[in-house]
């Protein structure tokens, strides 16, 4: 299967993964032949990508750390919680209820079971569900690093809850500011900076809330060099969980399309984070990056010898050395039998270029159903 932009879909392509709405309703089933009307409908929903079948990647699956079912359930729970949180006072039973606790427990359990799976940012999110999908991604990314820190199950659940709730304060921010295209004015940015405090105020109404959860919400925009907000804390004054969530938060935000900018590719986001010097806890950042695929499955790349191919797998701890399926030589001539190269074993080869989506489709066209027949 291959992750393909909706804007580049063509009639006859075969859907490889079902597409569902944020409330769990099935929109299109895996195996369906795409029609123009389906493609138009997908575009109108704001979904940027879907997975389609690709003969070159017939044997390739994108591993999931957390199942789609759990993701959908988490989105439902977060939506209900955010709706309740918009009230001036939100009773605990309307926010951190049994459903929220069950969601946290399910996510912790699945991440523990899949702790060696590299995150390929494989989920499909539309613009309306960005906040919820972002919170879920930050939770997953934070948990993977938390497991490496040998945190207990209880501590992992508190980390997960803090990560899921880190942006809860944004429900008090005007949506026109949150979704503004272009740069924020100084006053608008000052308003955005209030969301950690708003989040803490919302959570203050919850009974028996572990302190670590509120601390993550309060501190996830701090930076270890004191350049963050709202309190301009330095490293030793920032809770470990918040230092972990801040990296996951930035990485996922950088790799998502937003109204005010297009997404960075994962390797670009990694370079940006690593180039921020002392802003982040470097030890935690390195642990975090061991779980993130710099070149996700399906990424088109050119190697230093000129060969062209698609990434087919990644391994924990080796984010810059994926396995690449080579399909063309340096002159653009297709190999009769594509072959895999493990860059962890071929130290003489490196990735010299990452192709954009249009280049990938041009170099490696996806055959339609009619062309296969």
XYZ file of C-alpha atoms in Angstrom:
373
model
C 0.000 0.000 0.000
C 1.047 3.599 -0.526
C -0.015 6.812 1.207
C -1.219 9.119 -1.566
C -2.503 12.718 -1.478
C -6.197 12.985 -2.295
C -5.266 15.667 -4.854
C -3.243 13.061 -6.761
C -5.795 10.233 -6.699
C -7.083 8.951 -10.016
C -10.187 6.883 -10.880
C -9.372 3.172 -10.918
C -6.994 3.236 -7.952
C -7.889 0.735 -5.234
C -8.320 1.852 -1.637
C -5.991 -0.146 0.652
C -7.287 1.069 4.028
C -10.857 1.952 4.926
C -11.646 5.617 5.467
C -13.841 6.522 8.421
C -15.198 9.736 9.825
C -14.039 11.038 13.168
C -17.188 9.678 14.825
C -16.396 6.185 13.589
C -18.786 6.035 10.657
C -17.412 4.130 7.655
C -17.062 6.301 4.578
C -15.229 4.043 2.116
C -14.204 0.395 2.554
C -10.789 -1.066 1.792
C -10.734 -2.759 -1.614
C -13.145 -0.348 -3.251
C -12.332 0.978 -6.714
C -12.133 4.760 -6.553
C -14.487 6.763 -8.759
C -14.308 10.464 -9.520
C -17.265 11.065 -7.205
C -15.486 9.297 -4.323
C -12.318 11.322 -4.867
C -14.320 14.569 -4.917
C -16.091 13.568 -1.694
C -12.774 12.818 0.009
C -11.422 16.188 -1.061
C -14.481 17.963 0.338
C -14.072 16.300 3.747
C -10.612 17.842 4.083
C -8.832 14.486 4.335
C -5.365 15.057 2.851
C -4.225 11.456 2.232
C -5.519 7.921 1.817
C -3.802 4.566 1.303
C -4.097 2.853 -2.072
C -2.829 -0.452 -3.405
C 0.467 -0.326 -5.269
C 1.982 -3.333 -7.076
C 5.483 -2.169 -6.161
C 4.546 -2.260 -2.476
C 2.130 -5.209 -2.463
C 3.860 -6.825 0.527
C 4.308 -3.610 2.508
C 2.100 -2.774 5.464
C 2.253 0.356 7.597
C 2.486 -0.827 11.215
C 0.233 0.790 13.789
C 1.242 1.524 17.374
C -2.397 2.099 18.324
C -5.318 0.634 16.392
C -7.682 2.746 14.310
C -10.551 1.640 16.550
C -8.775 2.974 19.628
C -7.938 6.221 17.823
C -11.579 6.745 16.878
C -12.715 6.014 20.422
C -10.142 8.451 21.784
C -11.374 11.168 19.408
C -14.957 10.627 20.613
C -13.898 10.856 24.242
C -11.794 13.964 23.658
C -14.600 15.690 21.752
C -17.054 15.045 24.561
C -14.524 16.181 27.133
C -13.704 19.376 25.241
C -17.401 20.154 24.878
C -17.876 19.791 28.626
C -14.723 21.774 29.326
C -16.083 24.847 27.560
C -18.312 25.443 30.537
C -17.040 27.847 33.170
C -17.111 25.040 35.717
C -16.948 21.451 34.555
C -17.811 18.743 37.091
C -15.284 15.914 37.152
C -17.790 13.354 35.949
C -18.173 15.316 32.688
C -14.460 15.430 31.980
C -12.130 12.814 33.406
C -14.768 10.108 33.626
C -14.568 6.335 33.256
C -14.468 6.585 29.459
C -11.455 8.861 29.606
C -9.711 6.518 32.054
C -10.480 3.514 29.853
C -9.109 5.340 26.821
C -5.878 6.142 28.669
C -5.539 2.528 29.829
C -6.166 1.173 26.309
C -3.595 3.483 24.758
C -0.976 2.620 27.365
C -1.611 -1.102 26.880
C -1.358 -0.945 23.086
C 1.782 1.178 23.142
C 3.375 -1.285 25.592
C 2.489 -4.125 23.216
C 3.950 -2.254 20.209
C 6.842 -0.415 21.851
C 9.289 -1.416 19.092
C 7.115 -0.198 16.221
C 8.424 2.902 14.502
C 5.925 5.752 14.207
C 5.265 6.497 10.536
C 2.665 9.226 11.138
C 0.308 6.948 9.282
C -3.029 8.218 10.529
C -5.286 10.154 8.190
C -6.617 13.344 9.768
C -8.831 16.050 8.375
C -8.641 19.711 9.307
C -11.654 19.589 11.639
C -10.111 16.833 13.759
C -6.587 18.241 13.872
C -6.697 19.107 17.588
C -7.878 15.638 18.593
C -5.559 13.682 16.284
C -2.658 15.871 17.375
C -3.334 15.126 21.041
C -3.498 11.389 20.324
C -0.226 11.482 18.381
C 1.498 13.429 21.144
C 0.244 10.851 23.638
C 1.592 7.918 21.603
C 4.951 9.554 20.955
C 5.330 10.512 24.614
C 4.437 7.024 25.822
C 7.026 5.354 23.591
C 9.752 7.458 25.160
C 8.233 7.002 28.621
C 8.550 3.239 28.217
C 12.247 3.668 27.442
C 12.512 5.576 30.719
C 11.139 2.490 32.528
C 8.201 4.412 33.948
C 5.735 2.333 35.921
C 2.269 1.593 34.533
C 0.738 4.212 36.833
C 3.246 6.848 35.733
C 2.700 5.973 32.072
C -1.027 6.490 32.536
C -0.424 9.901 34.100
C 1.943 10.826 31.280
C -0.671 9.686 28.742
C -3.414 11.711 30.414
C -1.240 14.828 30.497
C -0.332 14.385 26.827
C -3.969 13.880 25.777
C -5.002 16.976 27.708
C -2.021 19.205 26.955
C -4.008 21.512 24.648
C -7.313 21.446 26.532
C -6.943 25.174 27.241
C -7.367 25.962 23.549
C -11.111 25.525 23.910
C -11.046 28.967 25.546
C -9.224 30.513 22.545
C -11.203 32.066 19.699
C -11.234 29.622 16.765
C -10.567 32.537 14.404
C -7.164 32.923 16.062
C -6.444 29.191 16.150
C -7.267 28.768 12.451
C -5.911 32.055 11.162
C -3.994 31.911 7.908
C -0.781 33.873 8.061
C 1.135 35.344 10.964
C -0.506 36.172 14.274
C -0.478 39.723 15.544
C 1.300 40.342 18.882
C -2.082 40.509 20.627
C -3.242 37.271 19.004
C -0.041 35.466 19.955
C -0.419 36.755 23.516
C -3.898 35.228 23.558
C -2.563 31.885 22.289
C -0.006 31.909 25.089
C -2.815 31.850 27.629
C -3.934 28.327 26.748
C -1.667 26.507 29.260
C -3.158 28.625 32.067
C -6.673 28.120 30.698
C -6.030 24.378 30.654
C -4.945 24.373 34.276
C -8.038 26.373 35.231
C -10.286 23.848 33.500
C -8.558 20.928 35.200
C -8.730 22.633 38.582
C -12.374 21.563 38.763
C -11.440 17.877 38.561
C -11.413 15.850 41.754
C -8.331 13.860 42.797
C -6.369 14.848 39.700
C -2.706 13.779 39.921
C -0.462 16.844 39.948
C 1.694 15.568 37.066
C -1.229 15.905 34.652
C -1.828 19.584 35.388
C 1.925 20.195 35.327
C 2.209 18.832 31.776
C -0.650 21.095 30.679
C 0.991 24.108 32.355
C 4.548 23.493 31.130
C 4.375 21.892 27.668
C 5.312 25.193 25.976
C 8.240 25.909 28.268
C 11.732 25.437 26.876
C 14.850 24.212 28.650
C 16.749 27.398 27.769
C 14.065 29.636 29.291
C 12.676 30.818 25.948
C 9.249 29.207 26.357
C 5.987 30.363 27.877
C 4.083 31.170 30.015
C 6.574 31.123 32.900
C 9.958 31.092 31.053
C 11.136 28.190 33.189
C 14.530 26.553 32.719
C 15.272 22.852 32.376
C 15.540 21.861 36.045
C 12.262 23.621 36.842
C 10.340 21.802 34.098
C 8.831 18.409 34.945
C 10.307 15.460 33.045
C 6.917 14.613 31.545
C 6.528 18.165 30.231
C 10.050 18.072 28.764
C 9.032 14.908 26.951
C 5.626 16.146 25.773
C 7.107 19.424 24.468
C 9.234 17.518 21.930
C 6.370 15.266 20.829
C 4.104 18.320 20.560
C 6.516 20.235 18.336
C 7.370 17.264 16.125
C 3.747 16.361 15.406
C 2.787 20.002 14.840
C 5.636 20.528 12.370
C 4.665 17.460 10.329
C 0.988 18.426 9.974
C -0.603 20.799 7.472
C -1.978 23.896 9.192
C -3.932 26.881 7.856
C -0.843 29.101 8.174
C 1.779 26.742 6.694
C 2.322 23.450 4.917
C 3.772 20.491 6.766
C 7.450 19.639 6.959
C 8.637 16.175 6.074
C 9.672 14.173 9.156
C 13.399 14.397 8.414
C 13.069 18.184 8.112
C 11.240 18.379 11.449
C 13.985 16.298 13.068
C 16.650 18.616 11.680
C 14.772 21.652 12.983
C 14.374 20.209 16.481
C 18.002 19.095 16.667
C 19.050 22.556 15.493
C 17.339 24.280 18.415
C 20.322 23.799 20.706
C 19.435 23.821 24.384
C 15.721 24.508 23.893
C 14.925 20.822 24.383
C 16.233 18.126 26.711
C 18.703 16.488 24.322
C 18.772 13.158 26.157
C 14.995 12.817 25.976
C 14.995 14.111 22.408
C 17.418 11.430 21.252
C 15.304 8.762 22.956
C 12.210 10.215 21.312
C 13.774 10.210 17.834
C 14.583 6.494 18.143
C 10.846 5.885 17.690
C 10.159 8.226 14.783
C 10.693 7.307 11.136
C 12.606 10.138 9.499
C 11.587 8.589 6.179
C 8.148 6.974 6.651
C 7.059 3.926 4.693
C 6.256 4.939 1.111
C 8.653 7.901 1.036
C 10.329 8.283 -2.345
C 14.102 8.722 -2.129
C 17.197 8.996 -4.278
C 20.328 7.352 -2.909
C 23.841 8.724 -3.174
C 24.564 6.342 -6.085
C 21.591 7.799 -8.007
C 19.207 4.872 -7.574
C 15.549 5.706 -6.945
C 13.238 3.788 -4.650
C 10.559 3.769 -1.967
C 11.026 3.208 1.747
C 9.484 -0.121 2.778
C 10.394 -0.421 6.480
C 12.060 1.244 9.455
C 13.581 -0.080 12.671
C 13.568 1.344 16.174
C 16.775 3.175 16.972
C 17.757 3.617 13.308
C 15.537 6.471 12.083
C 17.970 7.588 9.363
C 18.634 4.123 7.930
C 15.442 2.637 6.433
C 15.078 -0.274 4.049
C 14.532 1.055 0.520
C 13.026 -0.832 -2.414
C 15.101 0.214 -5.432
C 13.089 0.406 -8.645
C 15.103 2.696 -10.964
C 18.757 3.318 -11.681
C 20.525 6.671 -11.792
C 19.386 7.220 -15.395
C 15.749 6.644 -14.501
C 15.608 3.216 -16.143
C 13.378 0.768 -14.289
C 14.982 -2.372 -12.928
C 13.335 -5.530 -14.212
C 13.344 -6.913 -10.670
C 13.197 -4.259 -7.938
C 15.318 -5.101 -4.893
C 15.612 -3.987 -1.289
C 18.616 -2.196 0.189
C 19.042 -1.946 3.962
C 20.829 1.327 4.583
C 21.798 0.128 8.066
C 23.975 -2.467 6.346
C 25.133 -0.352 3.397
C 27.140 2.394 5.064
C 28.476 3.431 1.654
C 24.982 4.638 0.688
C 22.926 7.499 2.098
C 19.701 9.243 1.119
C 20.638 12.256 -0.978
C 17.150 13.444 -1.950
C 13.587 13.051 -0.723
C 10.975 13.216 -3.476
C 7.760 15.164 -3.000
C 4.388 13.490 -3.544
C 4.059 14.562 -7.167
C 7.590 13.358 -7.983
C 6.883 9.999 -6.354
C 3.761 9.471 -8.445
C 5.615 10.536 -11.592
C 8.573 8.211 -10.970
C 6.472 5.320 -9.623
C 2.985 5.470 -11.186
C 0.264 3.443 -9.467
C -1.446 1.185 -11.959
C -5.228 1.361 -12.041
C -7.456 -1.700 -11.961
C -7.927 -1.591 -15.716
C -4.176 -1.487 -16.324
C -3.644 -4.587 -14.184
C -6.318 -6.611 -15.968
